[in-house]
């Protein structure tokens, strides 16, 4: 075995016990005499598996009964276009708060579908902070306010839920779902792709207050009508069955770890360890995000000279530390330390970083 610590931003590391269980039951699943990938989503075995994943997610996140939990396809990006279509008519206005790359992308996908207003943006400061709440220019009577709970590329995470009054809050949680407890009742919609914190790509989880659906007044193709997915247990068409099954296993693993509260303790410890190593390197490594909103999930950092990037990555790989190359938009490094990354992985990374700095100082 030469499995290494995988710091990839997404698709990202999965808990090893989950991968082992997948391996064990890949050929014959639950007495079906076939793989989970090979059986009908309408069969009882898969229906039970799907319902159990939904129950576990509801339990882990404390989802109130008036919210639908959907397991849809197309990733978070598709949802960033489906949501404006499904939440409001074209003449209404939606507010967008931009704290990084993914907020910008969501805004671009909304623009052709309704009126948009950038209520706040930290673009001017290169997305290193979250605009102060009292600076947001919210639209009275807006259809919703959209923000990105954790900006995966810029490493900026909301430490809490912003207060926007009675306007439904729509949040992209792709890269921090279940990384810490969150009060679902504060939201109109929470959505997130599975491939960062919860499973393989191909699946996007949507938690939506049921009364928000079906009021857009648009003539939508039935497949884009989210109410059809809500009314058909996310099986209006064939769902991403394999991804759904794996997410179900990850949710069981999360429950065994103690759920979101236990994850929060571990994630905070991992983040403090890594930021501590960066800040304590005497300026060798740098992360310029405002400490009040540094992400617990994605930690971008730069070396003193970009010429050191290549040797850093090469030696890190040889040491068993993978996926540290930063996003091409920012350069430098990025360590993604999602739920499945053990503390030992972050310890191995900080040890390597200190050693590299000493040898290349
Ligand atoms: C990865 C990511 C996305 C895009 O996800 P896709 O599955 O590629 O559509 C959107 N938002 C955030 C915050 C992400 O981390």
mmCIF file of C-alpha atoms and ligand atoms in Angstrom:
data_model
loop_
_atom_site.group_PDB
_atom_site.id
_atom_site.type_symbol
_atom_site.label_atom_id
_atom_site.label_comp_id
_atom_site.label_asym_id
_atom_site.label_seq_id
_atom_site.Cartn_x
_atom_site.Cartn_y
_atom_site.Cartn_z
ATOM 1 C CA UNK A 1 0.000 0.000 0.000
ATOM 2 C CA UNK A 2 1.294 3.478 -0.831
ATOM 3 C CA UNK A 3 -1.771 5.570 -0.103
ATOM 4 C CA UNK A 4 -0.601 9.081 0.709
ATOM 5 C CA UNK A 5 -2.130 12.061 2.525
ATOM 6 C CA UNK A 6 -4.262 13.733 -0.130
ATOM 7 C CA UNK A 7 -4.752 17.505 0.157
ATOM 8 C CA UNK A 8 -6.653 17.823 -3.136
ATOM 9 C CA UNK A 9 -9.352 20.522 -3.230
ATOM 10 C CA UNK A 10 -11.848 18.318 -5.040
ATOM 11 C CA UNK A 11 -12.578 15.621 -5.853
ATOM 12 C CA UNK A 12 -10.971 15.112 -2.482
ATOM 13 C CA UNK A 13 -9.874 12.495 0.028
ATOM 14 C CA UNK A 14 -12.505 10.092 1.373
ATOM 15 C CA UNK A 15 -12.342 8.278 4.731
ATOM 16 C CA UNK A 16 -10.316 5.095 4.243
ATOM 17 C CA UNK A 17 -12.857 2.840 6.040
ATOM 18 C CA UNK A 18 -15.480 3.998 3.526
ATOM 19 C CA UNK A 19 -13.266 3.121 0.569
ATOM 20 C CA UNK A 20 -12.575 -0.287 2.086
ATOM 21 C CA UNK A 21 -16.280 -0.980 2.504
ATOM 22 C CA UNK A 22 -16.920 0.064 -1.106
ATOM 23 C CA UNK A 23 -14.162 -2.289 -2.202
ATOM 24 C CA UNK A 24 -15.538 -5.113 -0.118
ATOM 25 C CA UNK A 25 -19.080 -4.915 -1.474
ATOM 26 C CA UNK A 26 -18.353 -3.618 -4.956
ATOM 27 C CA UNK A 27 -19.133 -6.861 -6.779
ATOM 28 C CA UNK A 28 -22.071 -8.033 -4.714
ATOM 29 C CA UNK A 29 -24.100 -5.510 -2.761
ATOM 30 C CA UNK A 30 -26.674 -6.278 -0.081
ATOM 31 C CA UNK A 31 -27.552 -9.739 -1.379
ATOM 32 C CA UNK A 32 -28.387 -8.275 -4.801
ATOM 33 C CA UNK A 33 -25.861 -10.572 -6.525
ATOM 34 C CA UNK A 34 -24.808 -7.483 -8.461
ATOM 35 C CA UNK A 35 -22.959 -4.227 -7.847
ATOM 36 C CA UNK A 36 -24.785 -1.199 -6.439
ATOM 37 C CA UNK A 37 -23.860 0.397 -9.785
ATOM 38 C CA UNK A 38 -25.750 -2.293 -11.675
ATOM 39 C CA UNK A 39 -29.145 -2.291 -9.975
ATOM 40 C CA UNK A 40 -32.259 -0.224 -10.655
ATOM 41 C CA UNK A 41 -32.794 2.975 -8.693
ATOM 42 C CA UNK A 42 -36.441 1.843 -8.541
ATOM 43 C CA UNK A 43 -35.529 -1.434 -6.797
ATOM 44 C CA UNK A 44 -36.195 -1.761 -3.062
ATOM 45 C CA UNK A 45 -32.507 -2.149 -2.162
ATOM 46 C CA UNK A 46 -31.533 1.182 -3.686
ATOM 47 C CA UNK A 47 -34.693 2.963 -2.494
ATOM 48 C CA UNK A 48 -33.834 1.877 1.075
ATOM 49 C CA UNK A 49 -30.208 2.931 0.671
ATOM 50 C CA UNK A 50 -31.257 6.356 -0.678
ATOM 51 C CA UNK A 51 -33.816 6.919 2.077
ATOM 52 C CA UNK A 52 -31.306 5.959 4.757
ATOM 53 C CA UNK A 53 -28.780 8.478 3.424
ATOM 54 C CA UNK A 54 -31.470 11.173 3.555
ATOM 55 C CA UNK A 55 -32.426 10.208 7.118
ATOM 56 C CA UNK A 56 -28.793 10.292 8.238
ATOM 57 C CA UNK A 57 -28.213 13.671 6.593
ATOM 58 C CA UNK A 58 -31.357 15.077 8.251
ATOM 59 C CA UNK A 59 -30.184 13.761 11.609
ATOM 60 C CA UNK A 60 -26.584 14.985 11.228
ATOM 61 C CA UNK A 61 -27.633 18.481 10.126
ATOM 62 C CA UNK A 62 -30.836 18.767 12.150
ATOM 63 C CA UNK A 63 -32.906 19.499 9.047
ATOM 64 C CA UNK A 64 -36.438 20.660 10.012
ATOM 65 C CA UNK A 65 -39.438 18.795 8.563
ATOM 66 C CA UNK A 66 -40.500 21.695 6.331
ATOM 67 C CA UNK A 67 -37.317 21.339 4.281
ATOM 68 C CA UNK A 68 -36.823 18.955 1.355
ATOM 69 C CA UNK A 69 -33.454 17.180 1.040
ATOM 70 C CA UNK A 70 -32.577 16.531 -2.608
ATOM 71 C CA UNK A 71 -29.759 14.457 -4.112
ATOM 72 C CA UNK A 72 -29.393 15.958 -7.575
ATOM 73 C CA UNK A 73 -26.930 15.831 -10.474
ATOM 74 C CA UNK A 74 -24.827 18.447 -12.225
ATOM 75 C CA UNK A 75 -22.721 19.727 -9.350
ATOM 76 C CA UNK A 76 -23.032 22.984 -7.472
ATOM 77 C CA UNK A 77 -22.513 24.917 -10.700
ATOM 78 C CA UNK A 78 -25.716 23.576 -12.244
ATOM 79 C CA UNK A 79 -27.596 24.431 -9.057
ATOM 80 C CA UNK A 80 -26.305 27.991 -9.223
ATOM 81 C CA UNK A 81 -28.402 28.291 -12.406
ATOM 82 C CA UNK A 82 -31.329 26.069 -11.391
ATOM 83 C CA UNK A 83 -31.898 27.959 -8.135
ATOM 84 C CA UNK A 84 -32.555 31.409 -9.647
ATOM 85 C CA UNK A 85 -34.889 29.721 -12.166
ATOM 86 C CA UNK A 86 -36.815 27.991 -9.408
ATOM 87 C CA UNK A 87 -36.875 30.641 -6.700
ATOM 88 C CA UNK A 88 -38.096 33.745 -8.508
ATOM 89 C CA UNK A 89 -39.695 35.229 -11.610
ATOM 90 C CA UNK A 90 -37.429 37.060 -14.093
ATOM 91 C CA UNK A 91 -38.456 40.576 -12.988
ATOM 92 C CA UNK A 92 -37.437 40.039 -9.359
ATOM 93 C CA UNK A 93 -34.047 40.938 -7.903
ATOM 94 C CA UNK A 94 -31.628 38.611 -6.120
ATOM 95 C CA UNK A 95 -28.748 39.926 -4.010
ATOM 96 C CA UNK A 96 -25.278 38.378 -4.280
ATOM 97 C CA UNK A 97 -22.498 38.724 -1.743
ATOM 98 C CA UNK A 98 -19.119 38.001 -3.316
ATOM 99 C CA UNK A 99 -16.192 36.739 -1.257
ATOM 100 C CA UNK A 100 -14.344 34.796 -3.957
ATOM 101 C CA UNK A 101 -14.323 32.854 -7.198
ATOM 102 C CA UNK A 102 -17.418 30.698 -6.620
ATOM 103 C CA UNK A 103 -19.641 33.624 -5.667
ATOM 104 C CA UNK A 104 -18.661 35.289 -8.959
ATOM 105 C CA UNK A 105 -19.512 32.115 -10.892
ATOM 106 C CA UNK A 106 -22.902 31.822 -9.186
ATOM 107 C CA UNK A 107 -23.658 35.432 -10.079
ATOM 108 C CA UNK A 108 -22.774 34.826 -13.768
ATOM 109 C CA UNK A 109 -25.164 31.861 -13.839
ATOM 110 C CA UNK A 110 -27.972 33.936 -12.306
ATOM 111 C CA UNK A 111 -27.623 37.002 -14.535
ATOM 112 C CA UNK A 112 -29.529 35.646 -17.573
ATOM 113 C CA UNK A 113 -32.407 34.507 -15.319
ATOM 114 C CA UNK A 114 -33.407 37.448 -13.112
ATOM 115 C CA UNK A 115 -32.222 40.862 -11.946
ATOM 116 C CA UNK A 116 -29.103 40.675 -9.833
ATOM 117 C CA UNK A 117 -27.513 43.100 -7.412
ATOM 118 C CA UNK A 118 -24.022 42.756 -5.968
ATOM 119 C CA UNK A 119 -24.882 43.692 -2.399
ATOM 120 C CA UNK A 120 -21.284 43.431 -1.210
ATOM 121 C CA UNK A 121 -17.947 42.284 -2.590
ATOM 122 C CA UNK A 122 -14.395 41.986 -1.318
ATOM 123 C CA UNK A 123 -13.006 41.787 -4.852
ATOM 124 C CA UNK A 124 -11.171 45.126 -4.411
ATOM 125 C CA UNK A 125 -9.120 43.564 -1.614
ATOM 126 C CA UNK A 126 -8.428 40.415 -3.696
ATOM 127 C CA UNK A 127 -11.000 38.419 -1.701
ATOM 128 C CA UNK A 128 -9.027 38.316 1.501
ATOM 129 C CA UNK A 129 -11.903 39.316 3.755
ATOM 130 C CA UNK A 130 -15.681 39.389 4.174
ATOM 131 C CA UNK A 131 -17.326 42.798 3.741
ATOM 132 C CA UNK A 132 -18.693 44.051 7.079
ATOM 133 C CA UNK A 133 -22.368 43.241 7.355
ATOM 134 C CA UNK A 134 -23.337 46.910 7.910
ATOM 135 C CA UNK A 135 -21.808 47.736 4.493
ATOM 136 C CA UNK A 136 -24.057 45.346 2.540
ATOM 137 C CA UNK A 137 -26.498 47.138 0.230
ATOM 138 C CA UNK A 138 -29.392 44.685 0.291
ATOM 139 C CA UNK A 139 -32.395 45.175 -1.994
ATOM 140 C CA UNK A 140 -35.661 45.659 -0.078
ATOM 141 C CA UNK A 141 -37.966 42.772 -1.006
ATOM 142 C CA UNK A 142 -35.217 40.792 -2.748
ATOM 143 C CA UNK A 143 -36.109 37.264 -3.874
ATOM 144 C CA UNK A 144 -33.118 35.916 -1.937
ATOM 145 C CA UNK A 145 -29.576 36.688 -0.783
ATOM 146 C CA UNK A 146 -26.867 34.362 -2.101
ATOM 147 C CA UNK A 147 -23.447 33.868 -0.542
ATOM 148 C CA UNK A 148 -20.674 31.249 -0.500
ATOM 149 C CA UNK A 149 -20.158 29.858 2.970
ATOM 150 C CA UNK A 150 -16.613 28.721 2.189
ATOM 151 C CA UNK A 151 -14.654 30.020 -0.812
ATOM 152 C CA UNK A 152 -12.626 26.963 -1.772
ATOM 153 C CA UNK A 153 -10.023 28.794 -3.885
ATOM 154 C CA UNK A 154 -9.537 31.966 -1.835
ATOM 155 C CA UNK A 155 -9.724 30.214 1.539
ATOM 156 C CA UNK A 156 -12.340 32.570 2.986
ATOM 157 C CA UNK A 157 -15.047 31.128 5.235
ATOM 158 C CA UNK A 158 -17.984 32.782 6.995
ATOM 159 C CA UNK A 159 -17.481 32.079 10.712
ATOM 160 C CA UNK A 160 -21.259 32.342 11.258
ATOM 161 C CA UNK A 161 -24.515 32.834 9.398
ATOM 162 C CA UNK A 162 -25.163 36.429 8.255
ATOM 163 C CA UNK A 163 -28.446 38.035 9.314
ATOM 164 C CA UNK A 164 -30.517 39.182 6.326
ATOM 165 C CA UNK A 165 -33.883 39.457 8.045
ATOM 166 C CA UNK A 166 -36.826 37.743 6.396
ATOM 167 C CA UNK A 167 -35.288 37.400 2.917
ATOM 168 C CA UNK A 168 -34.419 33.749 2.172
ATOM 169 C CA UNK A 169 -30.712 33.077 2.509
ATOM 170 C CA UNK A 170 -29.284 30.843 -0.241
ATOM 171 C CA UNK A 171 -25.835 29.465 0.501
ATOM 172 C CA UNK A 172 -23.244 27.448 -1.388
ATOM 173 C CA UNK A 173 -21.777 25.030 1.180
ATOM 174 C CA UNK A 174 -19.928 22.842 -1.353
ATOM 175 C CA UNK A 175 -16.646 22.808 0.511
ATOM 176 C CA UNK A 176 -17.770 22.945 4.144
ATOM 177 C CA UNK A 177 -20.934 20.828 4.404
ATOM 178 C CA UNK A 178 -20.969 19.051 7.780
ATOM 179 C CA UNK A 179 -17.571 20.446 8.770
ATOM 180 C CA UNK A 180 -19.193 22.182 11.758
ATOM 181 C CA UNK A 181 -22.747 22.532 13.075
ATOM 182 C CA UNK A 182 -25.049 24.916 11.219
ATOM 183 C CA UNK A 183 -28.599 26.068 12.030
ATOM 184 C CA UNK A 184 -30.485 25.016 8.888
ATOM 185 C CA UNK A 185 -33.599 26.953 9.911
ATOM 186 C CA UNK A 186 -31.713 30.206 9.179
ATOM 187 C CA UNK A 187 -31.635 29.325 5.468
ATOM 188 C CA UNK A 188 -33.949 29.174 2.495
ATOM 189 C CA UNK A 189 -31.525 26.914 0.608
ATOM 190 C CA UNK A 190 -28.239 25.184 1.424
ATOM 191 C CA UNK A 191 -26.567 23.442 -1.521
ATOM 192 C CA UNK A 192 -23.245 21.762 -2.089
ATOM 193 C CA UNK A 193 -21.455 19.369 -4.406
ATOM 194 C CA UNK A 194 -20.484 16.102 -2.736
ATOM 195 C CA UNK A 195 -16.906 15.839 -3.960
ATOM 196 C CA UNK A 196 -15.251 18.060 -1.318
ATOM 197 C CA UNK A 197 -16.494 16.808 2.009
ATOM 198 C CA UNK A 198 -19.034 14.055 1.405
ATOM 199 C CA UNK A 199 -18.328 11.668 -1.450
ATOM 200 C CA UNK A 200 -17.576 11.304 -5.149
ATOM 201 C CA UNK A 201 -18.435 13.926 -7.763
ATOM 202 C CA UNK A 202 -21.674 13.745 -9.704
ATOM 203 C CA UNK A 203 -23.988 14.590 -6.853
ATOM 204 C CA UNK A 204 -25.161 17.861 -5.376
ATOM 205 C CA UNK A 205 -27.073 17.996 -2.119
ATOM 206 C CA UNK A 206 -29.835 20.578 -1.833
ATOM 207 C CA UNK A 207 -31.668 21.411 1.387
ATOM 208 C CA UNK A 208 -34.561 23.682 0.492
ATOM 209 C CA UNK A 209 -37.486 25.116 2.433
ATOM 210 C CA UNK A 210 -40.403 23.511 0.638
ATOM 211 C CA UNK A 211 -42.567 26.644 0.448
ATOM 212 C CA UNK A 212 -39.919 28.362 -1.717
ATOM 213 C CA UNK A 213 -40.349 25.961 -4.633
ATOM 214 C CA UNK A 214 -42.882 26.249 -7.449
ATOM 215 C CA UNK A 215 -43.532 29.999 -7.137
ATOM 216 C CA UNK A 216 -41.390 31.251 -10.042
ATOM 217 C CA UNK A 217 -44.205 31.629 -12.592
ATOM 218 C CA UNK A 218 -41.907 30.421 -15.363
ATOM 219 C CA UNK A 219 -42.584 27.910 -18.086
ATOM 220 C CA UNK A 220 -39.743 25.529 -17.241
ATOM 221 C CA UNK A 221 -38.880 22.212 -18.871
ATOM 222 C CA UNK A 222 -40.038 19.601 -16.348
ATOM 223 C CA UNK A 223 -36.478 18.385 -15.733
ATOM 224 C CA UNK A 224 -35.433 21.889 -14.571
ATOM 225 C CA UNK A 225 -38.459 22.172 -12.246
ATOM 226 C CA UNK A 226 -36.975 21.374 -8.844
ATOM 227 C CA UNK A 227 -40.395 20.690 -7.382
ATOM 228 C CA UNK A 228 -40.512 17.613 -9.600
ATOM 229 C CA UNK A 229 -37.383 16.291 -7.884
ATOM 230 C CA UNK A 230 -38.819 17.170 -4.453
ATOM 231 C CA UNK A 231 -42.048 15.321 -5.217
ATOM 232 C CA UNK A 232 -40.231 12.253 -6.574
ATOM 233 C CA UNK A 233 -37.582 11.729 -3.879
ATOM 234 C CA UNK A 234 -34.897 13.061 -6.289
ATOM 235 C CA UNK A 235 -35.722 10.265 -8.747
ATOM 236 C CA UNK A 236 -37.576 12.260 -11.406
ATOM 237 C CA UNK A 237 -34.859 10.844 -13.640
ATOM 238 C CA UNK A 238 -32.029 8.399 -12.871
ATOM 239 C CA UNK A 239 -29.988 9.790 -9.974
ATOM 240 C CA UNK A 240 -26.204 9.386 -9.552
ATOM 241 C CA UNK A 241 -26.732 6.109 -7.708
ATOM 242 C CA UNK A 242 -23.116 5.200 -6.984
ATOM 243 C CA UNK A 243 -22.292 8.644 -5.605
ATOM 244 C CA UNK A 244 -25.469 8.615 -3.510
ATOM 245 C CA UNK A 245 -24.496 5.233 -2.048
ATOM 246 C CA UNK A 246 -20.981 6.411 -1.176
ATOM 247 C CA UNK A 247 -22.313 9.607 0.406
ATOM 248 C CA UNK A 248 -24.522 7.344 2.529
ATOM 249 C CA UNK A 249 -21.425 5.487 3.770
ATOM 250 C CA UNK A 250 -19.621 8.768 4.508
ATOM 251 C CA UNK A 251 -22.639 9.939 6.533
ATOM 252 C CA UNK A 252 -22.504 6.716 8.600
ATOM 253 C CA UNK A 253 -18.799 7.340 9.144
ATOM 254 C CA UNK A 254 -19.551 10.916 10.232
ATOM 255 C CA UNK A 255 -22.134 9.678 12.728
ATOM 256 C CA UNK A 256 -19.587 7.243 14.173
ATOM 257 C CA UNK A 257 -17.094 10.141 14.549
ATOM 258 C CA UNK A 258 -19.607 12.123 16.602
ATOM 259 C CA UNK A 259 -21.209 14.224 13.853
ATOM 260 C CA UNK A 260 -20.683 17.877 12.925
ATOM 261 C CA UNK A 261 -19.850 18.988 16.484
ATOM 262 C CA UNK A 262 -16.991 16.485 16.757
ATOM 263 C CA UNK A 263 -15.828 17.378 13.247
ATOM 264 C CA UNK A 264 -15.761 21.065 14.228
ATOM 265 C CA UNK A 265 -13.388 20.362 17.122
ATOM 266 C CA UNK A 266 -11.058 18.352 14.903
ATOM 267 C CA UNK A 267 -11.283 20.776 11.972
ATOM 268 C CA UNK A 268 -10.493 23.747 14.204
ATOM 269 C CA UNK A 269 -7.469 21.912 15.624
ATOM 270 C CA UNK A 270 -6.180 21.017 12.169
ATOM 271 C CA UNK A 271 -6.656 24.588 10.939
ATOM 272 C CA UNK A 272 -4.909 26.076 13.996
ATOM 273 C CA UNK A 273 -1.995 23.693 13.511
ATOM 274 C CA UNK A 274 -1.541 24.642 9.860
ATOM 275 C CA UNK A 275 -2.078 28.420 10.208
ATOM 276 C CA UNK A 276 0.215 28.272 13.232
ATOM 277 C CA UNK A 277 2.930 26.714 11.093
ATOM 278 C CA UNK A 278 2.461 29.372 8.416
ATOM 279 C CA UNK A 279 2.352 32.358 10.797
ATOM 280 C CA UNK A 280 5.185 30.945 12.881
ATOM 281 C CA UNK A 281 7.542 30.464 9.923
ATOM 282 C CA UNK A 282 9.092 33.915 10.333
ATOM 283 C CA UNK A 283 7.496 35.101 7.097
ATOM 284 C CA UNK A 284 8.743 32.165 4.997
ATOM 285 C CA UNK A 285 5.189 30.980 4.325
ATOM 286 C CA UNK A 286 2.349 33.505 3.971
ATOM 287 C CA UNK A 287 -1.450 33.403 4.044
ATOM 288 C CA UNK A 288 -2.962 36.873 3.584
ATOM 289 C CA UNK A 289 -6.588 36.116 4.463
ATOM 290 C CA UNK A 290 -8.033 38.202 7.305
ATOM 291 C CA UNK A 291 -7.649 35.907 10.369
ATOM 292 C CA UNK A 292 -11.319 36.452 11.295
ATOM 293 C CA UNK A 293 -12.460 34.563 8.190
ATOM 294 C CA UNK A 294 -9.658 32.118 7.450
ATOM 295 C CA UNK A 295 -11.126 28.855 6.170
ATOM 296 C CA UNK A 296 -10.922 25.687 8.253
ATOM 297 C CA UNK A 297 -11.160 23.677 5.023
ATOM 298 C CA UNK A 298 -8.897 25.260 2.402
ATOM 299 C CA UNK A 299 -5.605 26.896 3.346
ATOM 300 C CA UNK A 300 -3.819 28.737 0.523
ATOM 301 C CA UNK A 301 -0.268 29.855 1.178
ATOM 302 C CA UNK A 302 2.730 31.137 -0.768
ATOM 303 C CA UNK A 303 6.455 30.538 -0.498
ATOM 304 C CA UNK A 304 9.001 33.393 -0.459
ATOM 305 C CA UNK A 305 9.806 32.830 -4.160
ATOM 306 C CA UNK A 306 7.598 31.214 -6.813
ATOM 307 C CA UNK A 307 10.728 29.437 -8.086
ATOM 308 C CA UNK A 308 10.521 27.276 -4.956
ATOM 309 C CA UNK A 309 7.015 26.018 -5.844
ATOM 310 C CA UNK A 310 8.217 23.190 -8.067
ATOM 311 C CA UNK A 311 10.768 21.720 -5.666
ATOM 312 C CA UNK A 312 8.277 22.100 -2.782
ATOM 313 C CA UNK A 313 5.610 20.111 -4.649
ATOM 314 C CA UNK A 314 8.066 17.492 -5.852
ATOM 315 C CA UNK A 315 9.522 16.863 -2.398
ATOM 316 C CA UNK A 316 6.069 16.936 -0.790
ATOM 317 C CA UNK A 317 4.904 14.218 -3.171
ATOM 318 C CA UNK A 318 7.973 12.132 -2.462
ATOM 319 C CA UNK A 319 7.153 12.491 1.262
ATOM 320 C CA UNK A 320 3.588 11.275 0.671
ATOM 321 C CA UNK A 321 1.791 14.624 0.624
ATOM 322 C CA UNK A 322 -0.356 15.022 -2.494
ATOM 323 C CA UNK A 323 -2.497 17.673 -4.154
ATOM 324 C CA UNK A 324 -0.857 20.778 -2.672
ATOM 325 C CA UNK A 325 -0.588 22.837 -5.861
ATOM 326 C CA UNK A 326 -2.597 26.044 -5.552
ATOM 327 C CA UNK A 327 -5.395 27.009 -7.914
ATOM 328 C CA UNK A 328 -4.042 28.520 -11.124
ATOM 329 C CA UNK A 329 -5.860 31.806 -10.359
ATOM 330 C CA UNK A 330 -3.801 32.375 -7.185
ATOM 331 C CA UNK A 331 -0.620 30.328 -7.662
ATOM 332 C CA UNK A 332 1.338 29.100 -4.671
ATOM 333 C CA UNK A 333 0.018 26.233 -2.563
ATOM 334 C CA UNK A 334 -3.308 25.171 -1.145
ATOM 335 C CA UNK A 335 -3.873 22.485 1.462
ATOM 336 C CA UNK A 336 -7.456 21.249 1.611
ATOM 337 C CA UNK A 337 -8.078 19.683 4.986
ATOM 338 C CA UNK A 338 -11.646 18.428 4.817
ATOM 339 C CA UNK A 339 -13.344 16.086 7.307
ATOM 340 C CA UNK A 340 -11.566 13.023 5.912
ATOM 341 C CA UNK A 341 -8.069 14.476 6.482
ATOM 342 C CA UNK A 342 -6.742 13.092 9.776
ATOM 343 C CA UNK A 343 -4.771 15.272 12.201
ATOM 344 C CA UNK A 344 -1.754 13.082 11.392
ATOM 345 C CA UNK A 345 -1.900 14.331 7.781
ATOM 346 C CA UNK A 346 -1.694 17.958 8.857
ATOM 347 C CA UNK A 347 1.108 17.106 11.294
ATOM 348 C CA UNK A 348 3.041 15.436 8.473
ATOM 349 C CA UNK A 349 2.514 18.535 6.315
ATOM 350 C CA UNK A 350 3.679 21.027 8.966
ATOM 351 C CA UNK A 351 6.740 18.876 9.720
ATOM 352 C CA UNK A 352 7.613 18.821 6.025
ATOM 353 C CA UNK A 353 7.050 22.583 5.712
ATOM 354 C CA UNK A 354 9.390 23.374 8.605
ATOM 355 C CA UNK A 355 12.053 21.080 7.188
ATOM 356 C CA UNK A 356 11.716 22.529 3.677
ATOM 357 C CA UNK A 357 12.001 26.092 5.007
ATOM 358 C CA UNK A 358 15.139 25.205 6.944
ATOM 359 C CA UNK A 359 16.785 23.671 3.896
ATOM 360 C CA UNK A 360 15.694 26.424 1.476
ATOM 361 C CA UNK A 361 15.789 29.522 3.711
HETATM 362 C C1 LIG B 1 -16.165 22.999 -6.184
HETATM 363 C C2 LIG B 1 -17.119 24.115 -5.911
HETATM 364 C C3 LIG B 1 -18.134 24.469 -6.821
HETATM 365 C C4 LIG B 1 -18.291 23.802 -8.165
HETATM 366 O O1 LIG B 1 -18.661 22.504 -8.043
HETATM 367 P P1 LIG B 1 -18.987 21.629 -9.370
HETATM 368 O O2 LIG B 1 -19.370 20.315 -8.799
HETATM 369 O O3 LIG B 1 -17.740 21.593 -10.190
HETATM 370 O O4 LIG B 1 -20.098 22.310 -10.064
HETATM 371 C C5 LIG B 1 -18.987 25.489 -6.469
HETATM 372 N N1 LIG B 1 -18.885 26.130 -5.301
HETATM 373 C C6 LIG B 1 -17.921 25.827 -4.397
HETATM 374 C C7 LIG B 1 -17.843 26.574 -3.105
HETATM 375 C C8 LIG B 1 -17.015 24.814 -4.682
HETATM 376 O O5 LIG B 1 -16.055 24.510 -3.794
#
